[in-house]
Coordinates of C-alpha atoms in Angstrom, one line a residue:
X1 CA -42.3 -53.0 30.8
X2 CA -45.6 -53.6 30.2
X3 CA -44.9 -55.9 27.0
X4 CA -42.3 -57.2 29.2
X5 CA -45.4 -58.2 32.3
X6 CA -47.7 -59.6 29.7
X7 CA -44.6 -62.0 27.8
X8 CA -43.5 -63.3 31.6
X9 CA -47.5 -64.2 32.4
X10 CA -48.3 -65.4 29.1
X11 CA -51.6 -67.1 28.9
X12 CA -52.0 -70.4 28.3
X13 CA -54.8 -69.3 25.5
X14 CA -52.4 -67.1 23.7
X15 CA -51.0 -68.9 20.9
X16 CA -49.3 -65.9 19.5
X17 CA -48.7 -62.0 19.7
X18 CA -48.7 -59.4 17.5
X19 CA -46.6 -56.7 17.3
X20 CA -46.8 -53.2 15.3
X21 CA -44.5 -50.4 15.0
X22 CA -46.0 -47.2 14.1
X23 CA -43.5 -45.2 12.2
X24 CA -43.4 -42.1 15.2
X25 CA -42.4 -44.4 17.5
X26 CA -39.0 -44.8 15.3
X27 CA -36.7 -42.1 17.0
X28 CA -37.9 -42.9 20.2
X29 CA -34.8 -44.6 22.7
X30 CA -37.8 -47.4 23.7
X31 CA -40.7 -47.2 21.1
X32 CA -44.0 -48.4 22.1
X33 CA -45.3 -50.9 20.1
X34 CA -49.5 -51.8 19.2
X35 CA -49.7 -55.2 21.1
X36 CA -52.0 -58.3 20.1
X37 CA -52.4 -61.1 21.6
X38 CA -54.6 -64.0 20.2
X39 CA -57.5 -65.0 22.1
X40 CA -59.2 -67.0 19.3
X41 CA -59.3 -70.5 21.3
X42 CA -61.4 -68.9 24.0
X43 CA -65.0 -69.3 23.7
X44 CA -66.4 -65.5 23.5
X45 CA -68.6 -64.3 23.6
X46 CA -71.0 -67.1 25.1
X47 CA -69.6 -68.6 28.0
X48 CA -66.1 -67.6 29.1
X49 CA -64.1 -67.0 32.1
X50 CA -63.9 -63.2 32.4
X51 CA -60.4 -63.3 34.4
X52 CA -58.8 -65.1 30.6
X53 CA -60.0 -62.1 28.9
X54 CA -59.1 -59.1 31.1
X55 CA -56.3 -60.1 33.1
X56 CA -54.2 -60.1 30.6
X57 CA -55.5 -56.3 29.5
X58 CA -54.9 -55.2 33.0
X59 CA -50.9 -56.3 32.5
X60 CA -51.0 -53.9 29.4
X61 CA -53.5 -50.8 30.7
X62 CA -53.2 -51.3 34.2
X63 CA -56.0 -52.3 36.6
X64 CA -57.9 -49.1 36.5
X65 CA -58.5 -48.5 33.0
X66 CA -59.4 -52.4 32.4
X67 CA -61.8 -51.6 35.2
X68 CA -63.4 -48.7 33.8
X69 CA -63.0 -50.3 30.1
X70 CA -64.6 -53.6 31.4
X71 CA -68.4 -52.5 30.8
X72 CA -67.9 -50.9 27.2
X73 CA -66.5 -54.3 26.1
X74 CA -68.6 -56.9 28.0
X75 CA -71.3 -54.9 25.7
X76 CA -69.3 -55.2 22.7
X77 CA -68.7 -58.7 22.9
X78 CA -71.7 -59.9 24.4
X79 CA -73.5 -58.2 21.2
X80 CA -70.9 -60.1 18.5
X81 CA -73.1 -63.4 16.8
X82 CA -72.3 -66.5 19.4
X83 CA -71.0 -68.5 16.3
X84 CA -68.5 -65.6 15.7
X85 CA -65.8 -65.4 18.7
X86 CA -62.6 -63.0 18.5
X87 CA -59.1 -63.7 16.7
X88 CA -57.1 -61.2 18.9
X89 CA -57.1 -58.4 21.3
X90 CA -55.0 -55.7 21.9
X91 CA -53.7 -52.2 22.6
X92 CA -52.3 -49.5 21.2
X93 CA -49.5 -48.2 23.6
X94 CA -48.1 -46.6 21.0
X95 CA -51.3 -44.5 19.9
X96 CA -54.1 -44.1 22.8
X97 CA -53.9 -46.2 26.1
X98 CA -57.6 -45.9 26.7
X99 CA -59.1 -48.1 24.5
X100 CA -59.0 -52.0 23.5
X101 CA -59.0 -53.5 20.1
X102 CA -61.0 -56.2 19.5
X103 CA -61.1 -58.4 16.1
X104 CA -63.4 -60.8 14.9
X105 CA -63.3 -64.2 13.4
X106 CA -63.9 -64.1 10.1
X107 CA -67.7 -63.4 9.7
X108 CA -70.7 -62.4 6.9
X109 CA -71.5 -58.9 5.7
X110 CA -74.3 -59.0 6.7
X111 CA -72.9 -60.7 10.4
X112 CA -71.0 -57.9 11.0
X113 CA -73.5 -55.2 9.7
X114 CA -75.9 -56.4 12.3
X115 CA -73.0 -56.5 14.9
X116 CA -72.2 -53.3 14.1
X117 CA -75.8 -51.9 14.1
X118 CA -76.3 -53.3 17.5
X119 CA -73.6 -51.7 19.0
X120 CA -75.7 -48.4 17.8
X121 CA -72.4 -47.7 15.2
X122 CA -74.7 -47.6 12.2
X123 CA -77.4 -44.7 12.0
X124 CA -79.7 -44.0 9.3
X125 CA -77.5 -41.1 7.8
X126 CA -74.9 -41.7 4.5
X127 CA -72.8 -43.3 4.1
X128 CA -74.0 -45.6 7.1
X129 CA -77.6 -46.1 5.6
X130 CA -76.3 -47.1 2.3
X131 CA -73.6 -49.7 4.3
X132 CA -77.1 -51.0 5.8
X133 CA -79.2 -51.1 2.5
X134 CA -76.1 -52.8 0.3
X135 CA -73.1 -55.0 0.3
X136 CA -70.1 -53.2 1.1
X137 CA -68.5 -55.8 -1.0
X138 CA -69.3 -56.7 -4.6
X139 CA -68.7 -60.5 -4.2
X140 CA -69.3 -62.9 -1.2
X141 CA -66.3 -62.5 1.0
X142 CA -66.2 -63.2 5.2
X143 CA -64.6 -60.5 6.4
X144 CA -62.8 -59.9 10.4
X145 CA -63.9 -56.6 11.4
X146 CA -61.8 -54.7 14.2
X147 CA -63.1 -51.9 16.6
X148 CA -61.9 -49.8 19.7
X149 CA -63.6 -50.2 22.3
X150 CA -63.6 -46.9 25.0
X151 CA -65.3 -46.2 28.0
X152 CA -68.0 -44.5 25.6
X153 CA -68.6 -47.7 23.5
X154 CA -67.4 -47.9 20.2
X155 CA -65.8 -44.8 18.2
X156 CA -66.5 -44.2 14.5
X157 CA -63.6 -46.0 12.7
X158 CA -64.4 -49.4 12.4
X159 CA -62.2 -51.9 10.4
X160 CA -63.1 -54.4 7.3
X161 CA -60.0 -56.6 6.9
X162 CA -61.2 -58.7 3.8
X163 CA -58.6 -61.8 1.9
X164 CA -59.0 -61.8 -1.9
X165 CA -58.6 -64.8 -4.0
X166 CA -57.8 -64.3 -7.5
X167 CA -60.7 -64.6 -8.9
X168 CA -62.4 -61.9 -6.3
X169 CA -60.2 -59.7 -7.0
X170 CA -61.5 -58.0 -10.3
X171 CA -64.7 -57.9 -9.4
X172 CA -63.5 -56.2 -6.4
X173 CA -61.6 -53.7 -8.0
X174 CA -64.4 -52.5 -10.4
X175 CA -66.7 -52.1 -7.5
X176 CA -64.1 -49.6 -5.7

C-alpha cells in the first residue's frame, strides 16, 4: 500500500526507484520490498524545500515517524560537503521501518571521512582511528557512502559503495 501511495504521488524530482527484495520476504503472500527513490536533482543539502524531501518519506513511514526522524536527518544532511548532495533515499519496509537511508553522490575518502567524523560516527578507537589516519582504499576512487539514519543519529554500519575500473582493480585486491 504504501509503495502503492508513494507510485500514485510520484515526485516530480524522482527520476527513478529502486526496488530490493530481501530473500525472507520470499514466502511471504505480499513481500515488502527496501524502497529508493532518487532525489539526486534536488539541491541538498544547501538550500532545498524540506516538503520535496520528507513528503515523500511520510507516504512510506507515515507522518509520525518522519516527524520524529526529521531532526536526526536535517543533521545528517546538513553535515554532508555542500558540493556533495544525495543520489537516493529510502526505506527498508522489509527490514526496520524506523530508520531512512540516505546515499551520497559520489564523493572523496577523505569527503566522506570527514562527513562521517562529523556526524560523531568515527571515534578514536580501531578500527575507526586507523579509517581516520589512512586511506580505506589503496588507489584514488570516489566512493557513495550510505547510512541509516534513526531517531538516535546514525548507527554503526555505514556503507562504502566504490566502482572499479580495470586498472584499479588489482591494486585493490592486494590491498584487501
Amino acid at each position: 500500500q504504501k509503495v502503492l501511495a508513494f507510485c500514485r504521488h510520484w515526485p516530480s524530482f524522482a527520476t527513478d526507484i529502486w526496488l530490493e527484495m530481501d530473500q525472507s520476504e520470499h514466502h511471504k503472500p505480499l513481500p515488502l520490498p527496501c524502497f529508493f527513490f532518487d532525489v539526486s536533482t534536488l539541491k541538498v543539502p544547501g538550500d532545498f524545500d524540506h516538503s520535496q524531501f520528507f513528503s515523500p518519506l511520510a507516504q512510506l513511514l507515515g507522518n509520525e515517524m518522519t516527524a520524529r526522524l526529521q531532526p536526526a536527518l536535517l543533521h545528517t544532511i546538513h553535515a554532508l560537503p555542500p558540493s556533495i548532495g544525495f543520489y537516493q533515499i529510502g526505506v527498508m519496509l522489509a527490514r526496520h521501518q524506523d530508520r531512512v537511508r540516505l546515499f551520497t553522490l559520489p564523493m572523496k575518502q577523505q569527503e566522506a571521512f570527514e562527513w562521517l567524523d562529523q556526524l560523531k560516527w568515527l571515534t578514536d578507537s580501531p578500527p575507526h582511528k586507523k579509517q581516520k589516519d589512512h586511506a580505506l582504499f589503496p588507489v584514488t576512487l570516489d566512493c557513495m557512502v550510505d547510512v541509516d539514519v534513526t531517531q538516535e543519529g546514525t548507527p554503526q554500519k555505514v556503507g562504502f559503495n566504490i566502482g572499479l575500473t580495470e586498472a584499479q582493480l588489482s591494486p585493490f585486491m592486494d590491498h584487501l
